[in-house]
mmCIF file of C-alpha atoms in Angstrom:
data_model
loop_
_atom_site.group_PDB
_atom_site.id
_atom_site.type_symbol
_atom_site.label_atom_id
_atom_site.label_comp_id
_atom_site.label_asym_id
_atom_site.label_seq_id
_atom_site.Cartn_x
_atom_site.Cartn_y
_atom_site.Cartn_z
ATOM 1 C CA MET A 1 0.026 -0.024 0.080
ATOM 2 C CA SER A 2 0.912 3.493 -0.441
ATOM 3 C CA CYS A 3 0.465 6.278 1.687
ATOM 4 C CA SER A 4 1.006 9.937 1.671
ATOM 5 C CA ASN A 5 1.996 12.266 4.482
ATOM 6 C CA VAL A 6 -0.727 15.056 5.382
ATOM 7 C CA PRO A 7 -0.059 17.569 7.825
ATOM 8 C CA LEU A 8 -2.737 17.293 10.820
ATOM 9 C CA LEU A 9 -2.717 18.369 14.286
ATOM 10 C CA GLY A 10 -1.835 15.522 16.587
ATOM 11 C CA THR A 11 0.939 13.579 15.707
ATOM 12 C CA PRO A 12 4.540 15.616 15.829
ATOM 13 C CA ASN A 13 6.328 14.890 12.758
ATOM 14 C CA GLY A 14 10.201 15.633 14.371
ATOM 15 C CA THR A 15 10.131 19.511 12.863
ATOM 16 C CA GLY A 16 8.335 21.049 15.961
ATOM 17 C CA SER A 17 5.948 22.776 13.437
ATOM 18 C CA ALA A 18 3.653 20.457 11.524
ATOM 19 C CA TYR A 19 1.947 17.001 12.336
ATOM 20 C CA THR A 20 1.375 14.488 9.609
ATOM 21 C CA VAL A 21 -0.156 10.853 9.601
ATOM 22 C CA ASP A 22 0.561 8.618 6.406
ATOM 23 C CA VAL A 23 -3.033 8.911 4.397
ATOM 24 C CA THR A 24 -3.746 5.552 2.421
ATOM 25 C CA ALA A 25 -5.618 5.911 -1.012
ATOM 26 C CA ILE A 26 -8.918 4.396 -1.256
ATOM 27 C CA ARG A 27 -7.729 2.756 -4.314
ATOM 28 C CA GLU A 28 -4.927 0.740 -2.410
ATOM 29 C CA ILE A 29 -7.656 -0.664 0.214
ATOM 30 C CA GLN A 30 -10.164 -1.934 -2.584
ATOM 31 C CA SER A 31 -8.376 -4.897 -2.931
ATOM 32 C CA ALA A 32 -7.057 -5.651 0.435
ATOM 33 C CA GLN A 33 -9.305 -8.401 1.371
ATOM 34 C CA THR A 34 -7.131 -11.065 3.206
ATOM 35 C CA SER A 35 -5.610 -9.517 6.275
ATOM 36 C CA PRO A 36 -7.011 -6.731 8.873
ATOM 37 C CA GLN A 37 -4.852 -3.533 8.214
ATOM 38 C CA VAL A 38 -5.264 -0.371 10.158
ATOM 39 C CA VAL A 39 -5.233 2.665 7.913
ATOM 40 C CA TYR A 40 -5.710 6.022 7.922
ATOM 41 C CA LEU A 41 -8.051 7.688 5.355
ATOM 42 C CA GLN A 42 -8.492 11.496 4.051
ATOM 43 C CA GLY A 43 -11.630 12.388 2.083
ATOM 44 C CA GLN A 44 -15.028 13.628 1.359
ATOM 45 C CA VAL A 45 -18.231 12.407 2.878
ATOM 46 C CA ILE A 46 -20.679 12.106 -0.013
ATOM 47 C CA SER A 47 -23.252 9.957 1.330
ATOM 48 C CA GLN A 48 -24.747 8.569 4.750
ATOM 49 C CA ALA A 49 -26.584 5.704 6.103
ATOM 50 C CA PRO A 50 -27.714 6.449 9.629
ATOM 51 C CA PHE A 51 -28.469 3.121 11.765
ATOM 52 C CA LEU A 52 -30.011 2.734 15.198
ATOM 53 C CA ASN A 53 -27.062 3.768 17.606
ATOM 54 C CA SER A 54 -24.424 3.610 14.632
ATOM 55 C CA GLY A 55 -24.103 4.220 10.966
ATOM 56 C CA ALA A 56 -22.455 4.237 8.221
ATOM 57 C CA TYR A 57 -21.088 7.008 5.560
ATOM 58 C CA GLN A 58 -19.516 6.692 1.915
ATOM 59 C CA LEU A 59 -15.809 8.475 1.649
ATOM 60 C CA GLU A 60 -14.617 9.497 -1.185
ATOM 61 C CA ASP A 61 -10.708 10.922 -2.619
ATOM 62 C CA THR A 62 -9.087 11.353 -6.044
ATOM 63 C CA THR A 63 -8.694 7.158 -6.329
ATOM 64 C CA GLY A 64 -11.999 6.034 -5.368
ATOM 65 C CA LYS A 65 -14.735 5.322 -2.675
ATOM 66 C CA ILE A 66 -15.459 3.122 0.338
ATOM 67 C CA TRP A 67 -18.229 2.842 2.525
ATOM 68 C CA VAL A 68 -17.058 3.633 6.518
ATOM 69 C CA VAL A 69 -19.065 1.989 9.798
ATOM 70 C CA SER A 70 -18.988 4.335 12.701
ATOM 71 C CA ASN A 71 -20.694 4.488 16.207
ATOM 72 C CA GLN A 72 -19.563 7.399 16.449
ATOM 73 C CA GLU A 73 -21.779 10.764 15.281
ATOM 74 C CA LEU A 74 -21.810 10.345 11.470
ATOM 75 C CA PRO A 75 -19.946 13.529 9.506
ATOM 76 C CA LYS A 76 -22.183 15.491 7.285
ATOM 77 C CA VAL A 77 -22.393 14.993 3.466
ATOM 78 C CA GLY A 78 -19.846 17.604 2.124
ATOM 79 C CA ASP A 79 -17.625 17.405 5.212
ATOM 80 C CA LEU A 80 -13.751 16.603 4.661
ATOM 81 C CA VAL A 81 -12.304 14.262 7.173
ATOM 82 C CA VAL A 82 -9.176 12.526 7.970
ATOM 83 C CA ILE A 83 -9.975 8.954 9.880
ATOM 84 C CA ARG A 84 -8.319 5.618 11.341
ATOM 85 C CA GLY A 85 -10.033 2.599 10.880
ATOM 86 C CA GLN A 86 -9.492 -1.239 10.219
ATOM 87 C CA VAL A 87 -10.005 -2.575 6.855
ATOM 88 C CA GLN A 88 -13.082 -5.006 6.821
ATOM 89 C CA PHE A 89 -14.029 -7.822 3.967
ATOM 90 C CA GLN A 90 -18.146 -9.163 3.925
ATOM 91 C CA SER A 91 -17.861 -12.243 2.030
ATOM 92 C CA ILE A 92 -21.400 -12.445 -0.183
ATOM 93 C CA PRO A 93 -21.152 -15.235 -2.264
ATOM 94 C CA ILE A 94 -24.128 -15.491 -5.250
ATOM 95 C CA SER A 95 -24.209 -18.235 -7.531
ATOM 96 C CA GLY A 96 -20.758 -19.452 -7.330
ATOM 97 C CA GLN A 97 -19.307 -15.865 -7.386
ATOM 98 C CA GLU A 98 -17.669 -13.661 -4.526
ATOM 99 C CA MET A 99 -20.162 -10.262 -4.279
ATOM 100 C CA GLY A 100 -18.649 -9.218 -1.314
ATOM 101 C CA GLU A 101 -17.829 -5.684 0.023
ATOM 102 C CA VAL A 102 -14.549 -4.117 1.189
ATOM 103 C CA TYR A 103 -15.507 -1.319 3.837
ATOM 104 C CA LEU A 104 -13.508 0.536 6.851
ATOM 105 C CA GLN A 105 -14.617 0.105 10.466
ATOM 106 C CA GLU A 106 -13.982 3.647 12.029
ATOM 107 C CA THR A 107 -11.924 3.478 15.298
ATOM 108 C CA GLU A 108 -10.722 7.244 15.314
ATOM 109 C CA LYS A 109 -11.883 10.394 13.450
ATOM 110 C CA ILE A 110 -8.615 12.777 13.624
ATOM 111 C CA GLU A 111 -9.276 16.379 14.223
#
């Protein structure tokens, strides 16, 4: 997986003035179906799906889209967010074909 550094508040990058985390492109995690991974994503919220006591939102960057499941308050459509989460894969076998979906279980919103 490739990553890029995104300046943020929270984790010092060693220079004393800025903070960074390594952000993974959504395109890079779409095929990560085999092993659980923790990644940082940055993107714009393009839709929401509220559930009882939780919800999901779709996050988009310049490389793709992914659904993010969250137990926190959902960001608004149009918000730019940086999050940390664990890559998950839900298997959906239909007529001998795998129609499963890769998604992210949010563990932290980076402010």
